[in-house]
Amino acid sequence: MPSASVVVIGGTAGLGREVARHYARAGRDVVICGRDADRAAKAASELGPTVRGLALDLAEPHGLAGALARVGQVDRLVLAAIERDDNPLRDYDVAAAIRLVTLKLVGYTEVVHALRPRLTPDASVLVFGGQAKERPYPGSTTVSTVNGGVATMISTLAVQLAPIRVNAIHPGIVGDSPYWSGRTDHLESVRGHTPTARLTTMDDVTDAVVFLLENRAVNAVNLAVDGGWLLM
């Protein structure tokens, strides 16, 4: 029987890709998923021979079960897909808000529903949220709301999936991620208001993800990875 896979939804770029890279380097079979089939295939080929790519769109939840039909047994599931949304109240974009809410709350849940029969008894699930739930900014209404939803989603999933564990990670500003490239002034301001006097890195987040996925005593935990940024 083939070994169970690590599945990373949103694994073609950013933090999801770094998590996929970690498990690929460990020799695990990894499935990465993104919206574009060609991009997913290219990312898989770059990550190594044990990685394959699939295309799916979390904002189209009715199609997710079909898109995931070729995925076999799963023992680690990471829901990392995001869309950057700047949607201020004065110019509120209803369509953009509906898409993001669908993607992160309905889409994430439907992936778990679709894969539930294939989750191994010792599987674990990791859901990405973010610290905009605690520190909103102009335009973050939808982002803050869905990240708050993630924080409560994991509790109901942990109850319904038991003994499978479900946790969430809420990174702060990740200084070396491509999204923040070139924003030196803002990053230095964040650094100056962080007790550790350093910015969170992609390696920091990956290490925390692996901890939440692999530590068998950790369940229904919302872990902030921000160097204590909210304290100042």
PDB file of C-alpha atoms in Angstrom, residues 28-146:
ATOM      1  CA  ARG A  28       7.794  12.303   2.307  1.00  0.00           C
ATOM      2  CA  ASP A  29       5.265  11.995  -0.513  1.00  0.00           C
ATOM      3  CA  VAL A  30       3.783  15.469  -0.847  1.00  0.00           C
ATOM      4  CA  VAL A  31       0.803  16.807  -2.774  1.00  0.00           C
ATOM      5  CA  ILE A  32       0.701  20.564  -3.333  1.00  0.00           C
ATOM      6  CA  CYS A  33      -2.419  22.311  -4.564  1.00  0.00           C
ATOM      7  CA  GLY A  34      -2.939  25.684  -6.196  1.00  0.00           C
ATOM      8  CA  ARG A  35      -5.417  27.338  -8.547  1.00  0.00           C
ATOM      9  CA  ASP A  36      -3.325  26.956 -11.699  1.00  0.00           C
ATOM     10  CA  ALA A  37      -2.443  23.453 -12.944  1.00  0.00           C
ATOM     11  CA  ASP A  38       0.714  24.520 -14.788  1.00  0.00           C
ATOM     12  CA  ARG A  39       2.009  26.487 -11.818  1.00  0.00           C
ATOM     13  CA  ALA A  40       1.294  23.579  -9.488  1.00  0.00           C
ATOM     14  CA  ALA A  41       3.134  21.165 -11.775  1.00  0.00           C
ATOM     15  CA  LYS A  42       6.102  23.525 -12.092  1.00  0.00           C
ATOM     16  CA  ALA A  43       6.344  24.038  -8.328  1.00  0.00           C
ATOM     17  CA  ALA A  44       6.154  20.279  -7.769  1.00  0.00           C
ATOM     18  CA  SER A  45       8.991  19.638 -10.201  1.00  0.00           C
ATOM     19  CA  GLU A  46      11.118  22.256  -8.433  1.00  0.00           C
ATOM     20  CA  LEU A  47      10.465  20.765  -5.002  1.00  0.00           C
ATOM     21  CA  GLY A  48      11.540  17.258  -5.929  1.00  0.00           C
ATOM     22  CA  PRO A  49      10.564  13.833  -7.235  1.00  0.00           C
ATOM     23  CA  THR A  50       8.299  12.959  -4.304  1.00  0.00           C
ATOM     24  CA  VAL A  51       6.057  15.989  -4.906  1.00  0.00           C
ATOM     25  CA  ARG A  52       3.100  16.241  -7.277  1.00  0.00           C
ATOM     26  CA  GLY A  53       0.819  19.148  -8.043  1.00  0.00           C
ATOM     27  CA  LEU A  54      -2.951  19.429  -8.299  1.00  0.00           C
ATOM     28  CA  ALA A  55      -5.179  22.301  -9.354  1.00  0.00           C
ATOM     29  CA  LEU A  56      -8.174  23.423  -7.305  1.00  0.00           C
ATOM     30  CA  ASP A  57      -9.934  26.646  -6.364  1.00  0.00           C
ATOM     31  CA  LEU A  58     -11.063  26.922  -2.748  1.00  0.00           C
ATOM     32  CA  ALA A  59     -13.506  29.641  -3.744  1.00  0.00           C
ATOM     33  CA  GLU A  60     -15.371  27.028  -5.835  1.00  0.00           C
ATOM     34  CA  PRO A  61     -16.108  24.541  -3.045  1.00  0.00           C
ATOM     35  CA  HIS A  62     -18.509  22.369  -5.029  1.00  0.00           C
ATOM     36  CA  GLY A  63     -15.591  21.235  -7.190  1.00  0.00           C
ATOM     37  CA  LEU A  64     -13.151  20.395  -4.418  1.00  0.00           C
ATOM     38  CA  ALA A  65     -14.123  16.763  -3.867  1.00  0.00           C
ATOM     39  CA  GLY A  66     -13.585  16.024  -7.548  1.00  0.00           C
ATOM     40  CA  ALA A  67     -10.277  17.879  -7.634  1.00  0.00           C
ATOM     41  CA  LEU A  68      -9.044  15.822  -4.672  1.00  0.00           C
ATOM     42  CA  ALA A  69     -10.352  12.485  -5.922  1.00  0.00           C
ATOM     43  CA  ARG A  70      -6.880  11.204  -6.916  1.00  0.00           C
ATOM     44  CA  VAL A  71      -5.372  11.905  -3.499  1.00  0.00           C
ATOM     45  CA  GLY A  72      -4.843   8.719  -1.503  1.00  0.00           C
ATOM     46  CA  GLN A  73      -4.310   8.291   2.227  1.00  0.00           C
ATOM     47  CA  VAL A  74      -3.352  11.498   4.048  1.00  0.00           C
ATOM     48  CA  ASP A  75      -1.600  11.808   7.395  1.00  0.00           C
ATOM     49  CA  ARG A  76      -0.708  15.517   7.348  1.00  0.00           C
ATOM     50  CA  LEU A  77      -3.038  18.154   5.919  1.00  0.00           C
ATOM     51  CA  VAL A  78      -2.017  21.813   5.737  1.00  0.00           C
ATOM     52  CA  LEU A  79      -4.512  24.503   4.727  1.00  0.00           C
ATOM     53  CA  ALA A  80      -2.292  27.435   3.834  1.00  0.00           C
ATOM     54  CA  ALA A  81      -3.944  29.032   0.804  1.00  0.00           C
ATOM     55  CA  ILE A  82      -4.621  32.757   1.149  1.00  0.00           C
ATOM     56  CA  GLU A  83      -5.622  35.711  -0.975  1.00  0.00           C
ATOM     57  CA  ARG A  84      -4.382  39.151  -0.017  1.00  0.00           C
ATOM     58  CA  ASP A  85      -7.434  41.352   0.450  1.00  0.00           C
ATOM     59  CA  ASP A  86      -7.479  45.113   0.971  1.00  0.00           C
ATOM     60  CA  ASN A  87     -11.181  45.905   1.234  1.00  0.00           C
ATOM     61  CA  PRO A  88     -11.842  49.149   3.148  1.00  0.00           C
ATOM     62  CA  LEU A  89     -15.364  49.888   4.310  1.00  0.00           C
ATOM     63  CA  ARG A  90     -15.583  53.122   2.320  1.00  0.00           C
ATOM     64  CA  ASP A  91     -15.126  51.196  -0.963  1.00  0.00           C
ATOM     65  CA  TYR A  92     -16.432  47.817   0.180  1.00  0.00           C
ATOM     66  CA  ASP A  93     -16.221  45.172  -2.548  1.00  0.00           C
ATOM     67  CA  VAL A  94     -18.941  42.607  -1.828  1.00  0.00           C
ATOM     68  CA  ALA A  95     -17.746  40.140  -4.477  1.00  0.00           C
ATOM     69  CA  ALA A  96     -14.174  40.162  -3.125  1.00  0.00           C
ATOM     70  CA  ALA A  97     -15.444  39.707   0.425  1.00  0.00           C
ATOM     71  CA  ILE A  98     -17.652  36.763  -0.546  1.00  0.00           C
ATOM     72  CA  ARG A  99     -14.770  35.128  -2.390  1.00  0.00           C
ATOM     73  CA  LEU A 100     -12.393  35.374   0.566  1.00  0.00           C
ATOM     74  CA  VAL A 101     -14.973  34.182   3.103  1.00  0.00           C
ATOM     75  CA  THR A 102     -15.846  31.267   0.836  1.00  0.00           C
ATOM     76  CA  LEU A 103     -12.203  30.411   0.209  1.00  0.00           C
ATOM     77  CA  LYS A 104     -11.036  30.380   3.794  1.00  0.00           C
ATOM     78  CA  LEU A 105     -14.078  29.236   5.762  1.00  0.00           C
ATOM     79  CA  VAL A 106     -16.187  27.134   3.380  1.00  0.00           C
ATOM     80  CA  GLY A 107     -13.308  25.998   1.155  1.00  0.00           C
ATOM     81  CA  TYR A 108     -11.034  24.971   4.016  1.00  0.00           C
ATOM     82  CA  THR A 109     -13.872  23.035   5.670  1.00  0.00           C
ATOM     83  CA  GLU A 110     -14.883  21.316   2.447  1.00  0.00           C
ATOM     84  CA  VAL A 111     -11.306  20.121   1.878  1.00  0.00           C
ATOM     85  CA  VAL A 112     -11.373  18.491   5.314  1.00  0.00           C
ATOM     86  CA  HIS A 113     -14.804  17.007   4.545  1.00  0.00           C
ATOM     87  CA  ALA A 114     -13.646  15.639   1.191  1.00  0.00           C
ATOM     88  CA  LEU A 115     -10.467  14.095   2.612  1.00  0.00           C
ATOM     89  CA  ARG A 116     -11.924  12.883   5.902  1.00  0.00           C
ATOM     90  CA  PRO A 117     -12.366   9.242   4.772  1.00  0.00           C
ATOM     91  CA  ARG A 118      -8.687   9.208   3.738  1.00  0.00           C
ATOM     92  CA  LEU A 119      -7.215  10.739   6.901  1.00  0.00           C
ATOM     93  CA  THR A 120      -5.228   8.117   8.791  1.00  0.00           C
ATOM     94  CA  PRO A 121      -6.024   7.532  12.491  1.00  0.00           C
ATOM     95  CA  ASP A 122      -2.879   9.411  13.548  1.00  0.00           C
ATOM     96  CA  ALA A 123      -3.316  12.219  11.012  1.00  0.00           C
ATOM     97  CA  SER A 124      -3.152  15.896  11.923  1.00  0.00           C
ATOM     98  CA  VAL A 125      -4.528  19.036  10.319  1.00  0.00           C
ATOM     99  CA  LEU A 126      -2.979  22.512  10.397  1.00  0.00           C
ATOM    100  CA  VAL A 127      -4.962  25.618   9.416  1.00  0.00           C
ATOM    101  CA  PHE A 128      -3.404  29.003   8.639  1.00  0.00           C
ATOM    102  CA  GLY A 129      -4.979  32.104  10.140  1.00  0.00           C
ATOM    103  CA  GLY A 130      -3.162  35.337  10.901  1.00  0.00           C
ATOM    104  CA  GLN A 131      -2.710  38.101  13.427  1.00  0.00           C
ATOM    105  CA  ALA A 132      -5.018  40.507  11.603  1.00  0.00           C
ATOM    106  CA  LYS A 133      -7.676  38.909  13.801  1.00  0.00           C
ATOM    107  CA  GLU A 134      -6.018  40.614  16.795  1.00  0.00           C
ATOM    108  CA  ARG A 135      -4.567  43.715  15.147  1.00  0.00           C
ATOM    109  CA  PRO A 136      -6.860  44.911  12.358  1.00  0.00           C
ATOM    110  CA  TYR A 137      -5.830  47.624   9.929  1.00  0.00           C
ATOM    111  CA  PRO A 138      -7.751  49.754   7.407  1.00  0.00           C
ATOM    112  CA  GLY A 139      -9.028  47.392   4.745  1.00  0.00           C
ATOM    113  CA  SER A 140      -8.677  44.233   6.857  1.00  0.00           C
ATOM    114  CA  THR A 141     -12.353  43.735   7.714  1.00  0.00           C
ATOM    115  CA  THR A 142     -12.716  40.511   5.740  1.00  0.00           C
ATOM    116  CA  VAL A 143      -9.225  39.229   6.548  1.00  0.00           C
ATOM    117  CA  SER A 144      -9.689  39.896  10.272  1.00  0.00           C
ATOM    118  CA  THR A 145     -13.101  38.208  10.199  1.00  0.00           C
ATOM    119  CA  VAL A 146     -12.003  35.020   8.447  1.00  0.00           C
TER     120      VAL A 146
END
